[in-house]
Amino acid sequence: MAPKATRKKAPSTDPDGIFAGIFAFLTDKRVQPRRLQIWKQKLLQMGATIEEALNKRVTHVFAMNLDALLEEVSRERLARFKGSVLLYQWLEDCLRLGEKVSEDPYHLEVDAEGENIADKSLTSHSTNRISSSDDEPSPSKKIRSSSDDSKNLKGEQNSGNDSLHEESNSKGDHHGSFHTEDPANNSLKPYDTPNKNSSLPYSPPDLNRNITDIFGKLINIYRALGDDRRSFSYHKAIPVIEKLPFKIESVDQVKHLPSIGKSMQDHIREIVMTGKLSKLEHFEEDEKVRTISLFGEVWGIGPATAAKLYEKGHRTLDDLKKDDSLTNSQKIGLKYFDDINSRIPRHEVQEIEKLLQKVAEEILPGVVIVCGGSYRRGKASCGDMDIIITHPDGKSHKGFLAKFVKCLKDMKFLREDLIFSTHSEEGTNSGVDTYFGLCTYPGRELRHHIDFKVYPRDIYAFGLIAWTGNDVLNRRYLQSFFCF
């Protein structure tokens, strides 16, 4: 007998939700279909009505930008429209904050003659949004484009539309020397697209954080125990689950997904049914595992060292402070343990990148400064900052890092050194220069971990891939490279 077909449970709707009373027409030009599907689903769930054409019932029209809007709706029709014409960013911010935000900063204004068309920059209303290091970034914060690589490496400077985050500037706690440039006169930084109308990368909100948070803890535990294989298996599963446009209610919904094998399915089933995972609880109750995991979070202490420190009888970070066997770098990592393990908001990383670009240009005109890691992947916050550096002429990068570090120390930006090695002039280690250290955000004493990697021009692309990540990409890339 054929199995009985099961009917998918329709998502619950709230007629009194935050979008109640809205009749929305969503333009599909320059929007990823999956992204559009998620927006429609959320609008319907939260009280809105979706219209398939611009008719008299429509109260709100949404578009990525003016050019995309005008590809689908005529200028004359829009001029007669009496409702709101908004950037999709308004939807993103409402969903992120869980409430309706003011529409004013998101309006797209069009007149029949084509004059005075206002496409308000998404960065111009940053003060109207509440920043949260726990949220996914809005698309406006994730504009990155590899299409500009060659232009920047040739030393061309284009006019961009990034601006310093107004919330940070309004606090008034910055030293004057750290104000990098006038927001109204920004030059294009590497990998920022000069065309705000281009398609924006998108990461939907993590609707299954109950699962990914547990998997994230297991990653840290297995990594601390030196079990890279198991750690990596959870590392592969998390991004697959994060991107799902629905909340997992049954393991049958994810059986077909990559990186979700039998063991992962069993974990997901237990979490969905009970809200917890017995495996994680066992680890957290085990003193040795708990202690080694804690020690492994100290910069410079790996799994083997953490295990040795446990065997010596240490159980707390205060115990480690009394151990004379720690290296200088490990002692620094221990001293600033809380600082280093604090997430860095995206807008702060953006300002620091601009500061570094300005300082670097004063030392070596034409130098390319790119912040990689989770920042370049579009995350809302970063654990540290990975700065990848090169120069388009293929030779001027030699000796640059020492001058750069000295200048940043003189400015009190770099505070403590962890690793400093130069190979460009000796011709060793592929000529890559490295600096790892701690820095402070302008006007604060909170330490952040920052890494500089200076690559020769001919291998810069490989360095950019390696230091952008994530770990899953790096491992797969290296496997394919060596297989080839």
Short mmCIF file of C-alpha atoms in Angstrom, two decimals:
data_model
loop_
_atom_site.label_atom_id
_atom_site.label_comp_id
_atom_site.label_asym_id
_atom_site.label_seq_id
_atom_site.Cartn_x
_atom_site.Cartn_y
_atom_site.Cartn_z
CA MET A 1 0.00 0.00 0.00
CA ALA A 2 1.32 3.42 -0.90
CA PRO A 3 2.07 5.63 2.10
CA LYS A 4 -0.66 8.08 2.96
CA ALA A 5 0.10 11.55 1.74
CA THR A 6 0.63 14.04 4.50
CA ARG A 7 -0.57 17.58 4.28
CA LYS A 8 1.95 20.24 5.15
CA LYS A 9 0.93 22.32 8.09
CA ALA A 10 0.23 25.88 6.96
CA PRO A 11 2.13 28.56 8.88
CA SER A 12 0.01 30.30 11.48
CA THR A 13 -1.18 33.82 10.70
CA ASP A 14 -1.91 36.73 12.99
CA PRO A 15 -4.62 39.06 11.60
CA ASP A 16 -3.57 41.65 14.19
CA GLY A 17 0.14 41.36 13.41
CA ILE A 18 2.48 44.29 12.82
CA PHE A 19 1.58 44.42 9.10
CA ALA A 20 -2.21 44.34 9.64
CA GLY A 21 -4.06 46.61 7.20
CA ILE A 22 -1.25 46.64 4.63
CA PHE A 23 -2.07 45.66 1.04
CA ALA A 24 1.37 45.08 -0.43
CA PHE A 25 2.63 44.89 -3.99
CA LEU A 26 6.15 43.44 -4.09
CA THR A 27 8.22 44.10 -7.21
CA ASP A 28 10.44 41.19 -8.19
CA LYS A 29 13.11 42.96 -10.22
CA ARG A 30 16.64 42.37 -8.88
CA VAL A 31 15.32 40.32 -5.96
CA GLN A 32 16.31 36.73 -5.31
CA PRO A 33 13.18 34.53 -5.66
CA ARG A 34 13.78 32.84 -2.32
CA ARG A 35 14.17 36.18 -0.62
CA LEU A 36 10.91 37.41 -2.15
CA GLN A 37 9.16 34.24 -1.02
CA ILE A 38 10.27 34.77 2.58
CA TRP A 39 9.07 38.39 2.59
CA LYS A 40 5.65 37.40 1.23
CA GLN A 41 5.37 34.63 3.79
CA LYS A 42 6.22 36.96 6.67
CA LEU A 43 3.85 39.66 5.46
CA LEU A 44 0.98 37.17 5.26
CA GLN A 45 1.80 35.68 8.66
CA MET A 46 1.77 39.12 10.26
CA GLY A 47 -1.53 40.40 8.90
CA ALA A 48 -0.79 41.86 5.46
CA THR A 49 -2.50 41.06 2.16
CA ILE A 50 -0.39 40.42 -0.94
CA GLU A 51 -1.55 41.94 -4.24
CA GLU A 52 -0.15 40.54 -7.49
CA ALA A 53 -0.51 43.85 -9.36
CA LEU A 54 -0.51 47.55 -8.57
CA ASN A 55 -4.23 48.20 -8.14
CA LYS A 56 -6.47 50.56 -6.15
CA ARG A 57 -6.33 48.32 -3.08
CA VAL A 58 -2.55 48.55 -2.74
CA THR A 59 -1.31 50.66 0.16
CA HIS A 60 2.39 49.82 -0.02
CA VAL A 61 4.76 49.16 -2.92
CA PHE A 62 8.16 47.62 -2.17
CA ALA A 63 11.30 47.63 -4.32
CA MET A 64 15.04 47.10 -4.03
CA ASN A 65 15.75 50.57 -5.44
CA LEU A 66 14.41 53.11 -7.93
CA ASP A 67 15.90 51.54 -11.03
CA ALA A 68 14.42 48.15 -10.18
CA LEU A 69 11.07 49.77 -9.42
CA LEU A 70 10.94 51.65 -12.72
CA GLU A 71 11.72 48.47 -14.65
CA GLU A 72 8.38 47.10 -13.46
CA VAL A 73 6.10 50.11 -12.94
CA SER A 74 5.94 53.22 -15.11
CA ARG A 75 6.92 56.58 -13.72
CA GLU A 76 3.49 58.01 -14.54
CA ARG A 77 1.68 55.21 -12.70
CA LEU A 78 3.85 55.72 -9.64
CA ALA A 79 3.28 59.48 -9.70
CA ARG A 80 -0.46 58.84 -9.45
CA PHE A 81 -0.09 56.27 -6.69
CA LYS A 82 -1.21 57.69 -3.32
CA GLY A 83 0.24 55.02 -1.03
CA SER A 84 3.77 54.39 0.27
CA VAL A 85 6.63 53.37 -2.01
CA LEU A 86 9.33 51.88 0.20
CA LEU A 87 12.66 50.11 0.07
CA TYR A 88 12.53 46.45 1.00
CA GLN A 89 14.86 47.48 3.80
CA TRP A 90 11.79 48.66 5.73
CA LEU A 91 10.48 45.09 5.82
CA GLU A 92 13.87 43.79 6.90
CA ASP A 93 14.12 46.22 9.80
CA CYS A 94 10.54 45.64 10.92
CA LEU A 95 11.13 41.89 10.99
CA ARG A 96 14.46 42.29 12.75
CA LEU A 97 13.04 44.52 15.48
CA GLY A 98 9.67 42.80 15.73
CA GLU A 99 7.74 46.04 15.34
CA LYS A 100 6.74 48.62 12.76
CA VAL A 101 9.40 51.27 12.26
CA SER A 102 8.90 54.71 10.78
CA GLU A 103 8.47 54.64 7.00
CA ASP A 104 9.96 58.10 6.43
CA PRO A 105 13.63 57.16 5.94
CA TYR A 106 12.75 54.37 3.49
CA HIS A 107 10.57 56.28 0.98
CA LEU A 108 11.33 56.21 -2.74
CA GLU A 109 10.03 59.42 -4.32
CA VAL A 110 9.22 59.63 -8.01
CA ASP A 111 7.65 62.42 -10.04
CA ALA A 112 6.21 62.21 -13.53
CA GLU A 113 8.91 64.32 -15.19
CA GLY A 114 11.74 62.24 -13.84
CA GLU A 115 13.25 65.10 -11.87
CA ASN A 116 14.03 65.27 -8.16
CA ILE A 117 13.98 61.51 -7.80
CA ALA A 118 15.09 60.67 -4.31
CA ASP A 119 16.54 57.23 -3.70
CA LYS A 120 17.46 57.55 -0.07
CA SER A 121 20.63 55.74 0.82
CA LEU A 122 20.09 52.88 3.19
CA THR A 123 22.90 54.20 5.35
CA SER A 124 21.28 57.61 5.74
CA HIS A 125 18.79 56.38 8.28
CA SER A 126 21.13 54.36 10.46
CA THR A 127 20.15 56.39 13.50
CA ASN A 128 16.55 55.28 13.08
CA ARG A 129 17.47 51.65 13.56
CA ILE A 130 18.47 49.81 16.69
CA SER A 131 21.76 47.95 16.32
CA SER A 132 22.08 44.48 17.81
CA SER A 133 25.09 42.22 17.67
CA ASP A 134 22.78 39.22 17.86
CA ASP A 135 20.83 40.05 14.71
CA GLU A 136 21.64 39.31 11.14
CA PRO A 137 22.76 42.44 9.30
CA SER A 138 20.48 44.25 6.99
CA PRO A 139 21.37 44.06 3.30
CA SER A 140 22.55 47.67 3.34
CA LYS A 141 25.37 46.63 5.63
CA LYS A 142 26.34 43.73 3.41
CA ILE A 143 27.18 45.40 0.11
CA ARG A 144 30.31 43.61 -1.04
CA SER A 145 31.35 42.94 -4.61
CA SER A 146 34.29 41.10 -6.08
CA SER A 147 33.66 42.91 -9.37
CA ASP A 148 35.56 45.91 -8.05
CA ASP A 149 38.71 43.96 -7.15
CA SER A 150 40.62 44.77 -10.28
CA LYS A 151 39.64 48.43 -10.16
CA ASN A 152 40.91 48.86 -6.65
CA LEU A 153 44.09 46.92 -7.30
CA LYS A 154 44.83 49.29 -10.16
CA GLY A 155 44.64 52.14 -7.71
CA GLU A 156 41.44 53.67 -9.05
CA GLN A 157 39.39 55.62 -6.55
CA ASN A 158 35.66 55.80 -7.11
CA SER A 159 32.94 57.61 -5.27
CA GLY A 160 31.10 55.28 -2.89
CA ASN A 161 28.00 55.54 -0.78
CA ASP A 162 29.25 54.20 2.54
CA SER A 163 29.04 56.51 5.52
CA LEU A 164 30.35 56.33 9.03
CA HIS A 165 27.74 54.99 11.37
CA GLU A 166 25.91 58.01 12.75
CA GLU A 167 25.11 56.32 16.05
CA SER A 168 28.80 55.96 16.87
CA ASN A 169 29.65 59.53 15.88
CA SER A 170 26.80 60.92 17.95
CA LYS A 171 28.22 59.52 21.17
CA GLY A 172 31.02 62.01 21.16
CA ASP A 173 33.53 59.64 22.75
CA HIS A 174 36.00 59.44 19.89
CA HIS A 175 39.38 61.04 19.82
CA GLY A 176 39.66 63.49 16.96
CA SER A 177 42.55 61.63 15.36
CA PHE A 178 40.32 58.63 14.76
CA HIS A 179 37.74 60.37 12.55
CA THR A 180 38.77 58.87 9.26
CA GLU A 181 36.98 60.99 6.67
CA ASP A 182 33.95 63.07 5.89
CA PRO A 183 30.97 60.78 5.27
CA ALA A 184 29.83 63.04 2.45
CA ASN A 185 33.14 62.57 0.64
CA ASN A 186 33.88 58.88 1.01
CA SER A 187 36.17 57.16 -1.44
CA LEU A 188 35.36 53.62 -2.46
CA LYS A 189 36.98 50.99 -0.29
CA PRO A 190 38.05 47.64 -1.73
CA TYR A 191 35.15 45.31 -2.45
CA ASP A 192 32.44 47.88 -1.71
CA THR A 193 30.27 48.06 -4.80
CA PRO A 194 29.98 51.50 -6.43
CA ASN A 195 26.48 50.63 -7.67
CA LYS A 196 23.84 50.62 -4.95
CA ASN A 197 21.37 49.21 -7.47
CA SER A 198 23.21 45.92 -7.79
CA SER A 199 21.78 42.77 -6.24
CA LEU A 200 22.42 42.57 -2.52
CA PRO A 201 23.51 39.36 -0.82
CA TYR A 202 21.04 38.15 1.74
CA SER A 203 20.97 35.89 4.77
CA PRO A 204 17.50 35.16 6.11
CA PRO A 205 17.00 35.28 9.87
CA ASP A 206 17.94 32.12 11.76
CA LEU A 207 14.53 30.68 12.62
CA ASN A 208 16.14 27.61 14.18
CA ARG A 209 18.45 29.19 16.71
CA ASN A 210 17.33 26.61 19.26
CA ILE A 211 19.27 24.09 17.16
CA THR A 212 22.18 26.17 15.88
CA ASP A 213 23.04 27.52 19.33
CA ILE A 214 23.41 23.98 20.68
CA PHE A 215 25.48 22.91 17.67
CA GLY A 216 27.68 25.99 18.16
CA LYS A 217 28.43 24.94 21.74
CA LEU A 218 29.34 21.44 20.56
CA ILE A 219 31.73 22.95 18.01
CA ASN A 220 33.61 24.76 20.76
CA ILE A 221 33.68 21.68 23.00
CA TYR A 222 35.00 19.33 20.33
CA ARG A 223 37.50 21.92 19.15
CA ALA A 224 38.80 22.30 22.70
CA LEU A 225 39.07 18.52 22.99
CA GLY A 226 41.06 18.38 19.76
CA ASP A 227 38.37 16.45 17.88
CA ASP A 228 38.40 18.44 14.66
CA ARG A 229 36.40 15.86 12.72
CA ARG A 230 33.32 16.09 14.93
CA SER A 231 33.71 19.83 15.34
CA PHE A 232 33.75 20.25 11.58
CA SER A 233 30.63 18.13 11.09
CA TYR A 234 28.61 20.56 13.22
CA HIS A 235 30.32 23.47 11.51
CA LYS A 236 28.98 22.25 8.16
CA ALA A 237 25.48 21.69 9.47
CA ILE A 238 24.95 25.11 11.04
CA PRO A 239 24.90 27.28 7.87
CA VAL A 240 22.53 24.80 6.20
CA ILE A 241 20.09 25.10 9.09
CA GLU A 242 20.54 28.87 9.47
CA LYS A 243 19.36 29.54 5.94
CA LEU A 244 16.11 27.61 6.16
CA PRO A 245 13.08 29.89 5.59
CA PHE A 246 10.97 27.87 8.04
CA LYS A 247 11.15 26.66 11.63
CA ILE A 248 11.97 22.96 11.87
CA GLU A 249 9.09 21.08 13.45
CA SER A 250 9.99 17.58 12.25
CA VAL A 251 13.26 15.94 11.27
CA ASP A 252 11.56 14.82 8.03
CA GLN A 253 11.86 18.42 6.86
CA VAL A 254 15.66 18.26 6.79
CA LYS A 255 16.50 14.65 5.93
CA HIS A 256 17.30 15.55 2.34
CA LEU A 257 19.63 18.45 3.18
CA PRO A 258 23.41 18.30 2.72
CA SER A 259 25.54 17.85 5.87
CA ILE A 260 22.51 16.58 7.82
CA GLY A 261 23.33 12.88 8.25
CA LYS A 262 21.81 10.30 10.57
CA SER A 263 23.58 11.57 13.69
CA MET A 264 22.56 15.18 13.00
CA GLN A 265 19.00 14.09 12.36
CA ASP A 266 18.89 12.33 15.73
CA HIS A 267 20.17 15.49 17.43
CA ILE A 268 17.60 17.67 15.66
CA ARG A 269 14.80 15.26 16.54
CA GLU A 270 15.75 15.39 20.23
CA ILE A 271 16.04 19.18 20.28
CA VAL A 272 12.69 19.66 18.50
CA MET A 273 10.94 17.23 20.85
CA THR A 274 12.56 18.20 24.17
CA GLY A 275 14.13 21.62 23.63
CA LYS A 276 17.55 20.34 24.71
CA LEU A 277 20.27 17.84 23.81
CA SER A 278 21.40 15.24 26.33
CA LYS A 279 24.83 15.03 24.69
CA LEU A 280 25.51 18.69 25.39
CA GLU A 281 24.19 18.40 28.94
CA HIS A 282 26.56 15.48 29.55
CA PHE A 283 29.52 17.53 28.34
CA GLU A 284 28.53 20.54 30.44
CA GLU A 285 28.28 18.36 33.55
CA ASP A 286 31.70 16.78 32.97
CA GLU A 287 34.29 18.78 34.90
CA LYS A 288 37.19 17.87 32.63
CA VAL A 289 35.36 18.73 29.43
CA ARG A 290 33.99 21.94 30.92
CA THR A 291 37.42 23.04 32.17
CA ILE A 292 39.33 22.17 29.01
CA SER A 293 36.71 24.00 26.94
CA LEU A 294 37.11 27.07 29.13
CA PHE A 295 40.92 27.03 28.88
CA GLY A 296 40.67 26.54 25.10
CA GLU A 297 38.90 29.90 24.82
CA VAL A 298 42.06 31.67 26.00
CA TRP A 299 44.00 33.04 23.04
CA GLY A 300 47.10 30.94 22.39
CA ILE A 301 45.98 27.88 24.38
CA GLY A 302 45.24 24.88 22.18
CA PRO A 303 43.69 21.51 23.05
CA ALA A 304 46.98 19.86 24.13
CA THR A 305 47.99 22.76 26.37
CA ALA A 306 44.49 22.98 27.85
CA ALA A 307 44.60 19.28 28.74
CA LYS A 308 48.04 19.66 30.36
CA LEU A 309 46.83 22.62 32.43
CA TYR A 310 43.88 20.55 33.61
CA GLU A 311 46.18 17.67 34.58
CA LYS A 312 48.27 20.14 36.60
CA GLY A 313 45.20 20.74 38.75
CA HIS A 314 43.97 24.04 37.29
CA ARG A 315 40.20 24.46 37.20
CA THR A 316 39.57 28.20 36.76
CA LEU A 317 41.02 31.15 34.87
CA ASP A 318 42.28 32.50 38.19
CA ASP A 319 44.26 29.28 38.58
CA LEU A 320 45.91 29.92 35.21
CA LYS A 321 47.00 33.40 36.27
CA LYS A 322 49.31 31.78 38.82
CA ASP A 323 50.95 29.44 36.30
CA ASP A 324 54.40 30.66 35.24
CA SER A 325 54.56 28.23 32.30
CA LEU A 326 52.23 30.35 30.16
CA THR A 327 53.82 32.21 27.27
CA ASN A 328 53.61 35.99 27.06
CA SER A 329 50.93 35.75 24.37
CA GLN A 330 48.87 33.34 26.49
CA LYS A 331 49.15 35.68 29.48
CA ILE A 332 47.86 38.54 27.33
CA GLY A 333 45.02 36.34 26.10
CA LEU A 334 44.18 35.47 29.70
CA LYS A 335 44.37 39.07 30.92
CA TYR A 336 41.95 40.28 28.24
CA PHE A 337 39.86 37.10 28.12
CA ASP A 338 36.50 38.86 28.43
CA ASP A 339 37.44 41.59 25.95
CA ILE A 340 38.68 39.19 23.28
CA ASN A 341 35.58 37.01 23.59
CA SER A 342 33.21 39.97 23.19
CA ARG A 343 31.58 40.36 19.77
CA ILE A 344 32.38 43.49 17.75
CA PRO A 345 29.35 45.25 16.18
CA ARG A 346 29.53 45.48 12.40
CA HIS A 347 29.43 49.27 12.22
CA GLU A 348 32.50 49.47 14.48
CA VAL A 349 34.42 47.10 12.22
CA GLN A 350 33.39 49.22 9.25
CA GLU A 351 34.77 52.37 10.86
CA ILE A 352 37.99 50.61 11.85
CA GLU A 353 38.45 49.40 8.27
CA LYS A 354 38.14 52.99 7.05
CA LEU A 355 40.62 54.17 9.67
CA LEU A 356 43.13 51.53 8.61
CA GLN A 357 42.66 52.40 4.94
CA LYS A 358 43.36 56.07 5.60
CA VAL A 359 46.46 55.40 7.71
CA ALA A 360 47.77 52.87 5.20
CA GLU A 361 47.30 55.28 2.27
CA GLU A 362 49.39 57.89 4.06
CA ILE A 363 52.23 55.37 4.34
CA LEU A 364 51.85 53.68 0.96
CA PRO A 365 49.53 55.22 -1.67
CA GLY A 366 47.52 52.64 -3.57
CA VAL A 367 47.73 49.98 -0.87
CA VAL A 368 44.69 47.68 -0.66
CA ILE A 369 43.13 47.10 2.78
CA VAL A 370 40.27 44.60 3.10
CA CYS A 371 38.60 43.35 6.27
CA GLY A 372 37.83 39.68 5.70
CA GLY A 373 36.42 37.02 8.00
CA SER A 374 32.85 37.19 9.19
CA TYR A 375 32.70 40.91 8.33
CA ARG A 376 33.26 40.23 4.64
CA ARG A 377 30.75 37.38 4.85
CA GLY A 378 28.15 39.94 5.93
CA LYS A 379 27.68 39.05 9.60
CA ALA A 380 26.14 41.50 12.06
CA SER A 381 29.07 41.14 14.47
CA CYS A 382 32.58 39.73 14.44
CA GLY A 383 34.70 37.82 16.92
CA ASP A 384 37.87 39.45 15.62
CA MET A 385 39.13 41.37 12.60
CA ASP A 386 41.13 39.80 9.77
CA ILE A 387 42.81 42.45 7.64
CA ILE A 388 44.20 41.34 4.27
CA ILE A 389 46.69 43.68 2.61
CA THR A 390 48.49 43.90 -0.73
CA HIS A 391 49.74 46.44 -3.28
CA PRO A 392 48.95 46.28 -7.00
CA ASP A 393 52.53 46.86 -8.15
CA GLY A 394 53.66 43.55 -6.61
CA LYS A 395 56.66 44.97 -4.77
CA SER A 396 55.75 47.97 -2.60
CA HIS A 397 54.19 45.72 0.03
CA LYS A 398 57.66 44.71 1.17
CA GLY A 399 58.50 46.36 4.48
CA PHE A 400 55.09 47.99 4.69
CA LEU A 401 53.79 46.07 7.72
CA ALA A 402 56.49 47.27 10.13
CA LYS A 403 55.76 50.91 9.25
CA PHE A 404 52.02 50.34 9.46
CA VAL A 405 52.21 48.70 12.89
CA LYS A 406 54.47 51.44 14.25
CA CYS A 407 52.11 54.16 13.06
CA LEU A 408 49.10 52.42 14.59
CA LYS A 409 50.95 52.00 17.88
CA ASP A 410 51.86 55.68 17.92
CA MET A 411 48.15 56.43 17.55
CA LYS A 412 47.38 54.11 20.51
CA PHE A 413 45.27 51.95 18.22
CA LEU A 414 47.43 48.83 18.55
CA ARG A 415 48.04 48.04 22.21
CA GLU A 416 49.46 44.54 22.75
CA ASP A 417 51.50 42.31 20.41
CA LEU A 418 50.79 38.60 20.03
CA ILE A 419 52.68 37.54 16.89
CA PHE A 420 54.84 39.56 14.50
CA SER A 421 56.75 37.92 11.65
CA THR A 422 58.08 39.38 8.40
CA HIS A 423 58.95 37.25 5.39
CA SER A 424 58.56 39.59 2.41
CA GLU A 425 62.16 40.79 2.41
CA GLU A 426 63.67 37.40 3.35
CA GLY A 427 61.68 35.56 0.71
CA THR A 428 60.49 32.91 3.18
CA ASN A 429 56.95 31.62 3.81
CA SER A 430 55.83 32.79 0.35
CA GLY A 431 56.77 36.34 1.32
CA VAL A 432 53.72 36.79 3.59
CA ASP A 433 54.09 39.18 6.55
CA THR A 434 51.95 38.60 9.65
CA TYR A 435 50.94 40.58 12.72
CA PHE A 436 48.47 39.44 15.39
CA GLY A 437 47.64 41.76 18.26
CA LEU A 438 45.05 43.60 20.30
CA CYS A 439 43.60 46.97 19.39
CA THR A 440 41.10 49.38 20.88
CA TYR A 441 38.09 50.93 19.23
CA PRO A 442 38.54 54.73 19.11
CA GLY A 443 37.81 56.28 22.48
CA ARG A 444 37.62 53.00 24.42
CA GLU A 445 39.87 50.65 26.35
CA LEU A 446 38.05 47.44 25.37
CA ARG A 447 40.52 45.18 23.53
CA HIS A 448 39.73 43.52 20.21
CA HIS A 449 41.78 40.84 18.50
CA ILE A 450 43.07 42.00 15.10
CA ASP A 451 45.20 40.18 12.51
CA PHE A 452 47.15 41.70 9.61
CA LYS A 453 48.29 39.55 6.68
CA VAL A 454 50.32 41.22 3.92
CA TYR A 455 50.38 39.18 0.70
CA PRO A 456 52.39 39.61 -2.50
CA ARG A 457 50.08 40.58 -5.33
CA ASP A 458 50.40 37.24 -7.15
CA ILE A 459 49.00 35.20 -4.24
CA TYR A 460 46.70 37.84 -2.78
CA ALA A 461 43.56 36.13 -4.13
CA PHE A 462 44.40 32.94 -2.23
CA GLY A 463 44.95 34.91 0.97
CA LEU A 464 41.64 36.67 0.48
CA ILE A 465 39.82 33.34 0.20
CA ALA A 466 41.62 31.85 3.19
CA TRP A 467 40.96 34.82 5.48
CA THR A 468 37.38 35.35 4.39
CA GLY A 469 36.37 31.75 5.07
CA ASN A 470 34.37 30.29 6.52
CA ASP A 471 36.09 27.10 7.74
CA VAL A 472 33.82 24.95 5.58
CA LEU A 473 34.77 26.89 2.45
CA ASN A 474 38.47 26.81 3.33
CA ARG A 475 38.56 23.06 3.85
CA ARG A 476 36.65 22.31 0.66
CA TYR A 477 38.80 24.76 -1.29
CA LEU A 478 42.03 23.25 -0.01
CA GLN A 479 40.81 19.72 -0.69
CA SER A 480 39.93 20.56 -4.29
CA PHE A 481 43.20 22.46 -4.72
CA PHE A 482 45.40 19.61 -3.59
CA CYS A 483 43.32 17.03 -5.46
CA PHE A 484 43.81 19.07 -8.60
#
